[in-house]
PDB file of C-alpha atoms and ligand atoms in Angstrom:
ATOM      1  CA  UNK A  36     -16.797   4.123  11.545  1.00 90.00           C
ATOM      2  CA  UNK A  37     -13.802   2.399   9.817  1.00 97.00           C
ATOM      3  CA  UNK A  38     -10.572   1.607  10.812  1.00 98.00           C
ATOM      4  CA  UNK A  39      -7.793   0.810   8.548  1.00 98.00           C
ATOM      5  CA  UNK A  40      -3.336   0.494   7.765  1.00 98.00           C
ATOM      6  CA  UNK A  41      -1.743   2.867   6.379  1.00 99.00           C
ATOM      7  CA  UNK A  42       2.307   2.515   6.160  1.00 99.00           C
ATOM      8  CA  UNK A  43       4.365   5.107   4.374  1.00 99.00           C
ATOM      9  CA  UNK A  44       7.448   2.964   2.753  1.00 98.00           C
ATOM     10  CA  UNK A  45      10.856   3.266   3.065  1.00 98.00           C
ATOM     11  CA  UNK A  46      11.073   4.937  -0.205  1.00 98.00           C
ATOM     12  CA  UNK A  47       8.805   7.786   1.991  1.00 98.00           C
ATOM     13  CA  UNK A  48      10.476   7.674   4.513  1.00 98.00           C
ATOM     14  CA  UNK A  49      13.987   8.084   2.498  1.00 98.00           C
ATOM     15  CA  UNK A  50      12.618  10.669   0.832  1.00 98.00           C
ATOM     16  CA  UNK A  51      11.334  12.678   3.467  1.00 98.00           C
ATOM     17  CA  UNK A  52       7.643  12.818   2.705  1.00 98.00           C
ATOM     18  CA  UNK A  53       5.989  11.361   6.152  1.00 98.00           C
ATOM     19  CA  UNK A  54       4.703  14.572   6.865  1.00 98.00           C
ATOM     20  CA  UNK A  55       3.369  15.267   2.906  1.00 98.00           C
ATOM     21  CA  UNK A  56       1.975  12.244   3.511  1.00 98.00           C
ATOM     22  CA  UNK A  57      -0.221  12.388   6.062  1.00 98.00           C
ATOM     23  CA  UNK A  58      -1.119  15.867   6.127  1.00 98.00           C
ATOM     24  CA  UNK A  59      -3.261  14.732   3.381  1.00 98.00           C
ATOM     25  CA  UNK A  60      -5.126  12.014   5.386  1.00 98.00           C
ATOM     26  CA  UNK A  61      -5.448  14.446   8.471  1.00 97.00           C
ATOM     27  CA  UNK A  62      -7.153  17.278   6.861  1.00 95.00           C
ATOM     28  CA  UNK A  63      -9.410  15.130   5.226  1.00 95.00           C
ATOM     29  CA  UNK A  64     -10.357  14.339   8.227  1.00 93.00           C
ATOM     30  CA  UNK A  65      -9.098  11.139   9.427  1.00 96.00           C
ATOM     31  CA  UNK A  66      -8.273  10.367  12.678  1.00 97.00           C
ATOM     32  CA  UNK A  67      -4.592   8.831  13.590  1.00 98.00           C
ATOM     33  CA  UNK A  68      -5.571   6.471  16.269  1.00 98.00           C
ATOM     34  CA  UNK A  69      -1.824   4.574  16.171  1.00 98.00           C
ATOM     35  CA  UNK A  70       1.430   5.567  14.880  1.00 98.00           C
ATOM     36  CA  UNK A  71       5.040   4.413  15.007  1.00 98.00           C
ATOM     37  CA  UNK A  72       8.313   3.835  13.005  1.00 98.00           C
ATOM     38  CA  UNK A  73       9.253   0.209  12.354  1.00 98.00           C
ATOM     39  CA  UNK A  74      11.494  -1.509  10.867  1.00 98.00           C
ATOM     40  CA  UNK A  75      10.239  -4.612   9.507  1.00 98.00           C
ATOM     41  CA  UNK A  76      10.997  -8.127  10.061  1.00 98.00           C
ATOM     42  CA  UNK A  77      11.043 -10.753   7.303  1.00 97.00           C
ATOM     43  CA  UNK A  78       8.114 -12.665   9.695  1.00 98.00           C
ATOM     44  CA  UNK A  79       5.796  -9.283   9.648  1.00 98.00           C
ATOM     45  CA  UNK A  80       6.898  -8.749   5.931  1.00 98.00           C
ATOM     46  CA  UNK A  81       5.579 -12.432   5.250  1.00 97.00           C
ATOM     47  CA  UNK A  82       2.176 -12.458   7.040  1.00 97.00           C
ATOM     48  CA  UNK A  83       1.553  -8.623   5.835  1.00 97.00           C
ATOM     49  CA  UNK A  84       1.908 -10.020   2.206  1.00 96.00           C
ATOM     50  CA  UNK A  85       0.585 -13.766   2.865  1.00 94.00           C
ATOM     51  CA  UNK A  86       2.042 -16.293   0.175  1.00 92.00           C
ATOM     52  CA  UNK A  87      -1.648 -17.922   0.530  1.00 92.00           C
ATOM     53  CA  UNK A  88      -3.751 -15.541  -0.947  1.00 92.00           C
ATOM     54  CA  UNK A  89      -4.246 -16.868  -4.313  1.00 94.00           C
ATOM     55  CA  UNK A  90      -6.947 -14.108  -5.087  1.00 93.00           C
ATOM     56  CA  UNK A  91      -4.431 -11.174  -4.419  1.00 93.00           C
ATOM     57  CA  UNK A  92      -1.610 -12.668  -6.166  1.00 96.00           C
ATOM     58  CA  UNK A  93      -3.390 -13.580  -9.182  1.00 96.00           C
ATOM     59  CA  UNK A  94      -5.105  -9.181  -8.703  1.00 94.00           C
ATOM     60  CA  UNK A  95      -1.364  -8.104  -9.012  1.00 93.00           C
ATOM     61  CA  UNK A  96      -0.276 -10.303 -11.897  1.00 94.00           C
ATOM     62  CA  UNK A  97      -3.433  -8.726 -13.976  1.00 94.00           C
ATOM     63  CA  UNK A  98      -2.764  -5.617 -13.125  1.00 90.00           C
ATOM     64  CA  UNK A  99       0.845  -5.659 -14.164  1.00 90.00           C
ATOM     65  CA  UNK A 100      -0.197  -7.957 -17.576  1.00 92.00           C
ATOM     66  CA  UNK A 101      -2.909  -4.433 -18.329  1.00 91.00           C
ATOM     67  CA  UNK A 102      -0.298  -2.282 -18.056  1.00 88.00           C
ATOM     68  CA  UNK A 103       2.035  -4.137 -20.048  1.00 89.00           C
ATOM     69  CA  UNK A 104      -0.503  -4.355 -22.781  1.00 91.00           C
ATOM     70  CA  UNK A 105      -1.253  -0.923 -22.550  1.00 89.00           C
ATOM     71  CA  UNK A 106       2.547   0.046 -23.228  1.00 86.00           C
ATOM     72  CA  UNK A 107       3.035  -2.506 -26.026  1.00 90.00           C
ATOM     73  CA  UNK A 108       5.368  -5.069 -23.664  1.00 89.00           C
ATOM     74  CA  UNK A 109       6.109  -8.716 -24.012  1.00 92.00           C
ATOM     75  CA  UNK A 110       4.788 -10.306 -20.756  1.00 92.00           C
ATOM     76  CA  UNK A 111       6.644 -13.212 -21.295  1.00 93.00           C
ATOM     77  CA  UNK A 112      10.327 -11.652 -22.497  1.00 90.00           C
ATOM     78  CA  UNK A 113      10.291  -9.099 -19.719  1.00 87.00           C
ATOM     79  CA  UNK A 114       9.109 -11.448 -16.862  1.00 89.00           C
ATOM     80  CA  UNK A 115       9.466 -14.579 -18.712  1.00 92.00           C
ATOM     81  CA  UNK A 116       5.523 -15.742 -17.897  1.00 95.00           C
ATOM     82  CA  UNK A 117       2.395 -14.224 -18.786  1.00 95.00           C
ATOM     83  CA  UNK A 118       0.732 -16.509 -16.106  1.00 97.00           C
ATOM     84  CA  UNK A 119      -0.970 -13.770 -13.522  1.00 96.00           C
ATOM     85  CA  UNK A 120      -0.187 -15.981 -10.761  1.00 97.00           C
ATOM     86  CA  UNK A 121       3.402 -16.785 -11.380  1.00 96.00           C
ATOM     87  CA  UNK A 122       3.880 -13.093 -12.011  1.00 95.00           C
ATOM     88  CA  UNK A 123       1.908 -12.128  -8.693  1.00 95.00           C
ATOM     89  CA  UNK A 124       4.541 -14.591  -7.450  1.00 96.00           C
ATOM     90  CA  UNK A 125       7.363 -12.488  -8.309  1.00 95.00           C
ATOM     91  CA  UNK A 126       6.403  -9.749  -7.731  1.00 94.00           C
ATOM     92  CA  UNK A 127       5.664 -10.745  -3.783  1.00 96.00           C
ATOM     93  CA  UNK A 128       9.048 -11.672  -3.572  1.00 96.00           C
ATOM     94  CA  UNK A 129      10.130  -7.960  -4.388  1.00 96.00           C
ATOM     95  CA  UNK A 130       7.998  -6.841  -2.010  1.00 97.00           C
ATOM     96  CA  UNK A 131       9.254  -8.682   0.784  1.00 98.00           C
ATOM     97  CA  UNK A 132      12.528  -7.234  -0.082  1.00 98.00           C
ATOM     98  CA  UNK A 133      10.865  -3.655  -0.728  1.00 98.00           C
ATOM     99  CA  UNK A 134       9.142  -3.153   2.782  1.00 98.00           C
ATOM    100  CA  UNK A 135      12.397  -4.893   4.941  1.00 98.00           C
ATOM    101  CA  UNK A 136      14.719  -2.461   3.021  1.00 98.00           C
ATOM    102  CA  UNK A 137      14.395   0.218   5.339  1.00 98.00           C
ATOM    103  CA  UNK A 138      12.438   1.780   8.207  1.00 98.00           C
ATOM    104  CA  UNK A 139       8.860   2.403   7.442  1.00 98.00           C
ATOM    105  CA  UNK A 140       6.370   4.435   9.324  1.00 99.00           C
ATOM    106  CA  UNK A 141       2.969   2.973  10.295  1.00 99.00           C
ATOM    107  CA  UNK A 142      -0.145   4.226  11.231  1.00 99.00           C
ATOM    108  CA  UNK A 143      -3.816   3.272  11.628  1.00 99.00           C
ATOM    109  CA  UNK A 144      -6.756   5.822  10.639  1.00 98.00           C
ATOM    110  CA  UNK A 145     -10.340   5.781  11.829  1.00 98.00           C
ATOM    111  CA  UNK A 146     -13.138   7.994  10.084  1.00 95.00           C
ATOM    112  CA  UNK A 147     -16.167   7.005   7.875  1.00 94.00           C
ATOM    113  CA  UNK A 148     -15.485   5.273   5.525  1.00 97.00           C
ATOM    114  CA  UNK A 149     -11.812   4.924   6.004  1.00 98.00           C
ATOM    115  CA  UNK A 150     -10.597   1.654   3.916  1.00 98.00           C
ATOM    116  CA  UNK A 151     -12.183   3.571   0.731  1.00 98.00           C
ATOM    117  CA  UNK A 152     -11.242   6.799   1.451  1.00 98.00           C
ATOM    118  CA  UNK A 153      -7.549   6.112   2.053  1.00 98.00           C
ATOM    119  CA  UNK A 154      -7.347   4.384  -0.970  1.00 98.00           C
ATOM    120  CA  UNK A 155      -8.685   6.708  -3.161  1.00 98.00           C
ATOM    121  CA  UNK A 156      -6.522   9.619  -1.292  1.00 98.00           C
ATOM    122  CA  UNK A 157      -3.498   7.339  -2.259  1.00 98.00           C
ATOM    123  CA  UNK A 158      -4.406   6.883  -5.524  1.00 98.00           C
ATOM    124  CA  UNK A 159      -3.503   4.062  -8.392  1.00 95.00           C
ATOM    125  CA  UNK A 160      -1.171   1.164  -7.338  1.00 93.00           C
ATOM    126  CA  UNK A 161       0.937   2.397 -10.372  1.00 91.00           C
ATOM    127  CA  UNK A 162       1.974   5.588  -9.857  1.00 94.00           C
ATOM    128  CA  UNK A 163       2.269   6.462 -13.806  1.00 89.00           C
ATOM    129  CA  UNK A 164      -1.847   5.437 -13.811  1.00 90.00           C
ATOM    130  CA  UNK A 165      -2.573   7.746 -10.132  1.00 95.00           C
ATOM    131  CA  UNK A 166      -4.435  10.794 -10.911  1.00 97.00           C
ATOM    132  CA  UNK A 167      -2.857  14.665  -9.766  1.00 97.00           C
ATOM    133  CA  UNK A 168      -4.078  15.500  -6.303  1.00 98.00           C
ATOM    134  CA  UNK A 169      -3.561  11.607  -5.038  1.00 98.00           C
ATOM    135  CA  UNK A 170      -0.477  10.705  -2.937  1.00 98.00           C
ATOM    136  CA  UNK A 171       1.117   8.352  -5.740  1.00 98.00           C
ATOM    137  CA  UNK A 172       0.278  10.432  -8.839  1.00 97.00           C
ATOM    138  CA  UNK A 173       1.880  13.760  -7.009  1.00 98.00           C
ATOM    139  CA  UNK A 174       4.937  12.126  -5.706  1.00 98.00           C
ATOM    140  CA  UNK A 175       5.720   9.308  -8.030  1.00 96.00           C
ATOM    141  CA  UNK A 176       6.506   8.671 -11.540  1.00 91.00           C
ATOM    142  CA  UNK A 177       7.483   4.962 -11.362  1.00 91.00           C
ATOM    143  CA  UNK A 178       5.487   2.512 -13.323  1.00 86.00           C
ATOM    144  CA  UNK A 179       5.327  -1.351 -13.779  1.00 82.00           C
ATOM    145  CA  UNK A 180       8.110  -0.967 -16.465  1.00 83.00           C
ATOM    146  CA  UNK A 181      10.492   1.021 -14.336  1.00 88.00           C
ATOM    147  CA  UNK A 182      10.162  -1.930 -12.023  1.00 91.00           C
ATOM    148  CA  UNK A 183       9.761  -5.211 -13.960  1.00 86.00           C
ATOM    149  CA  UNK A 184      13.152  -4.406 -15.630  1.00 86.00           C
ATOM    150  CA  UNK A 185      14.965  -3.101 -12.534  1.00 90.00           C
ATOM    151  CA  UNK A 186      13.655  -6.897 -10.699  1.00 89.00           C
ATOM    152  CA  UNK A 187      12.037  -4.732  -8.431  1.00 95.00           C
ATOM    153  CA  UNK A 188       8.905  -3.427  -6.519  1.00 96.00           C
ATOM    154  CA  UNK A 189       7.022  -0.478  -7.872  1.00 96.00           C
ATOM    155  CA  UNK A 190       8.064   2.156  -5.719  1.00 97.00           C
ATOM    156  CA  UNK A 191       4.388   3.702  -4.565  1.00 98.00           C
ATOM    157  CA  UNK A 192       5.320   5.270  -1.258  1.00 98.00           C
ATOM    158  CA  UNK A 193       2.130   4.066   0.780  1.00 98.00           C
ATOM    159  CA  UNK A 194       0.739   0.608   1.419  1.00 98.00           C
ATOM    160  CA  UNK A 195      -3.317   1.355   2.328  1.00 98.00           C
ATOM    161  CA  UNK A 196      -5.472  -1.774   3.217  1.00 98.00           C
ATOM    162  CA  UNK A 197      -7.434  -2.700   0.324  1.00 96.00           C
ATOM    163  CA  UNK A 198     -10.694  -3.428   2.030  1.00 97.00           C
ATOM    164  CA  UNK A 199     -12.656  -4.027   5.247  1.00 98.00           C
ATOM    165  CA  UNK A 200     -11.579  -7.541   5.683  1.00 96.00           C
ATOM    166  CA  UNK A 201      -7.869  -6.849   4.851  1.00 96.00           C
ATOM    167  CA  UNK A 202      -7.551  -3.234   7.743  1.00 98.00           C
ATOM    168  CA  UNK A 203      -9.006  -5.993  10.208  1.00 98.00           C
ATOM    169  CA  UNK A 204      -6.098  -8.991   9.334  1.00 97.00           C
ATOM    170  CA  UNK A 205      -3.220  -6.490   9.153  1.00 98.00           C
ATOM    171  CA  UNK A 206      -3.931  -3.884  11.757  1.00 98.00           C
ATOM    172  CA  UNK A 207      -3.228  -6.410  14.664  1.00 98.00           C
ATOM    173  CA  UNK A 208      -0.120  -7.444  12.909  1.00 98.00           C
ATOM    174  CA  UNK A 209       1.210  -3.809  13.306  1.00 98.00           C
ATOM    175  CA  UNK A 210      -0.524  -2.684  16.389  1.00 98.00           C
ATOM    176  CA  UNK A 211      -1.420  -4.171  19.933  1.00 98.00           C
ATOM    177  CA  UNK A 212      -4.524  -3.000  21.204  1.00 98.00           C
ATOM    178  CA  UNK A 213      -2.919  -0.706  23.534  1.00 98.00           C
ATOM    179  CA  UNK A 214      -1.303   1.280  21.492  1.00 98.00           C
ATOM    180  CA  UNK A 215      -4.313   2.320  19.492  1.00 98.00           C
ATOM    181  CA  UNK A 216      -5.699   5.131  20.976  1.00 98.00           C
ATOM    182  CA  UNK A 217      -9.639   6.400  21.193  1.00 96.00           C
ATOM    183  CA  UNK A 218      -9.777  10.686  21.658  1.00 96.00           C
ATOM    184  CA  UNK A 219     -12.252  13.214  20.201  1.00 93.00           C
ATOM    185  CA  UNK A 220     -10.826  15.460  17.075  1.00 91.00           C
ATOM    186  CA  UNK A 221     -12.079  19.496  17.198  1.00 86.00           C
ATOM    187  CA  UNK A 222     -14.240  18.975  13.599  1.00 80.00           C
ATOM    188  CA  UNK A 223     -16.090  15.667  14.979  1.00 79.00           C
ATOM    189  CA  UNK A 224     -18.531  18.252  15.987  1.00 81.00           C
ATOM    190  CA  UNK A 225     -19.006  19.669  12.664  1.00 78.00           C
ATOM    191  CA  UNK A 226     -18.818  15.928  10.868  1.00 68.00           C
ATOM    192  CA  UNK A 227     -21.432  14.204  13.006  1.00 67.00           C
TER     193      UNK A 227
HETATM  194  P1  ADP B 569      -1.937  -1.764  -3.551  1.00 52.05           P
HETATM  195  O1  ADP B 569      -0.676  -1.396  -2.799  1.00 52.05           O
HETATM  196  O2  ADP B 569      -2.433  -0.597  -4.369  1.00 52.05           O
HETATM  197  O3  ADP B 569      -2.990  -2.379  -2.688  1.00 52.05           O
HETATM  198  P2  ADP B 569      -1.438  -4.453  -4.543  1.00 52.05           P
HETATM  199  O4  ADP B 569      -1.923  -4.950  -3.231  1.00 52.05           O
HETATM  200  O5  ADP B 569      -2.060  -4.995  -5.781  1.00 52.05           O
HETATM  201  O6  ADP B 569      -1.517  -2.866  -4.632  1.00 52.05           O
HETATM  202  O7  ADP B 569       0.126  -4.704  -4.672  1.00 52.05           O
HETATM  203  C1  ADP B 569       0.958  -4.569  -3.552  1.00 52.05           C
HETATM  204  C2  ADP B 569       2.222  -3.833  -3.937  1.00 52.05           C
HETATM  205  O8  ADP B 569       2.966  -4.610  -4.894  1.00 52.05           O
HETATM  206  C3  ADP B 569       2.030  -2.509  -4.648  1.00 52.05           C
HETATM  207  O9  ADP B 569       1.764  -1.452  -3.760  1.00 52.05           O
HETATM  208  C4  ADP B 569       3.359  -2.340  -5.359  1.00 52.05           C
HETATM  209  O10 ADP B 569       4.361  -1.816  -4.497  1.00 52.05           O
HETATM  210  C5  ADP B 569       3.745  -3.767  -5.709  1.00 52.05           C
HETATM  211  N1  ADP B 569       3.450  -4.150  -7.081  1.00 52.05           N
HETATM  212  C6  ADP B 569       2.236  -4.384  -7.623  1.00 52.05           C
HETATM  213  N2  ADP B 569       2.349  -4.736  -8.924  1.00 52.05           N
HETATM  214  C7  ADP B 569       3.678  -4.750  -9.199  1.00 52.05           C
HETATM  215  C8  ADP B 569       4.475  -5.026 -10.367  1.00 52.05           C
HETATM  216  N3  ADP B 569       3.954  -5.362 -11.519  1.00 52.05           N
HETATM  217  N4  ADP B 569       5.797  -4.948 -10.268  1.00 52.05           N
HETATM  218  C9  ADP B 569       6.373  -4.588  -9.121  1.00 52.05           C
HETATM  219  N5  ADP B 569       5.704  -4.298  -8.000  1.00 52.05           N
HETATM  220  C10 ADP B 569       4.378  -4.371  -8.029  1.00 52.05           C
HETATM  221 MG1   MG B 570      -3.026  -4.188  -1.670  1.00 52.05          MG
END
């Protein structure tokens, strides 16, 4: 049994799509054990995206130098670097600004398997590369282009915790303990 974030961005929340959203988690069978709408702080912003970790920073600036490679763009004219990590670097800074813009709403689900399965029910970081059937690929078009020349954060409606270790260092950011709740759900039976 897994636990793990899921927040629906302000762009989601703008748009309307909470309940889109996680209708699709729920009938998959995940459990919502915590839920609220926040509006973030620049403090939560900055520890839910920590500055420190190299390792994630460097991930984000190679996935947005593949997919500038794969449409034929000039790393270094559109961002002005091709270095991963100074592009990572960037990029965090539109974050921050992305997830403070406006209310978001949070949740934490618990089911087998959970970090994976949310993730693959939200689909591709970039929502040009997310498959039909996954959150981003249904309700997004934007892509690292779109964004790198707008100075801005791809707009991918859902932040889902990428693994294990990562649900277990941001849920207690979001969530005290009491407000995560333990209850049965009807089809546990039929799971087990
Ligand atoms: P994920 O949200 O799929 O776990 P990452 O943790 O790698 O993806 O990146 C965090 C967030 O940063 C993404 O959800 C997206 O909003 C944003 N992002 C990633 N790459 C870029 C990029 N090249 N340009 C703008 N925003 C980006
Ligand atoms: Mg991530």
């Amino acid at each position: 049994m897994e636990r793990t974030l899921l927040v629906v961005k302000p762009d989601g929340v703008s748009r309307g799509l909470v309940g889109e959203i996680l209708r699709r988690f729920e009938r998959a069978g995940l459990k919502i054990v915590a839920a609220k709408m926040v509006k973030v702080t620049k403090e939560l912003a900055e520890k839910h995206y920590p500055g420190h970790r190299e390792d994630w920073i460097k991930d984000i600036g190679h996935k947005t130098l593949e997919n500038y490679k794969e449409l034929e763009m000039d790393a270094k004219k559109l961002m002005g670097t091709d270095d991963p990590k100074e592009i990572g670097k960037m990029v965090r800074v539109w974050l921050l600004e992305y997830i403070t813009s406006g209310p978001v709403f949070a949740v934490v689900l618990e089911g087998p398997h959970a970090v994976d399965l949310v993730r693959k029910i939200s689909g591709h970081t970039l929502p040009s590369k997310a498959p039909p059937g996954t959150i981003r690929g249904d309700l997004s078009f934007d892509s690292s282009y779109l964004a790198n020349t707008g100075k801005r954060a791809i707009k991918n409606l859902v932040h889902a915790s990428g693994s294990k270790e990562e649900a277990e260092y941001e849920i207690p950011l979001w969530f005290s303990k009491e407000e995560i709740l333990a209850y049965e759900r009807a089809e546990e039976k039929y799971m087990k």
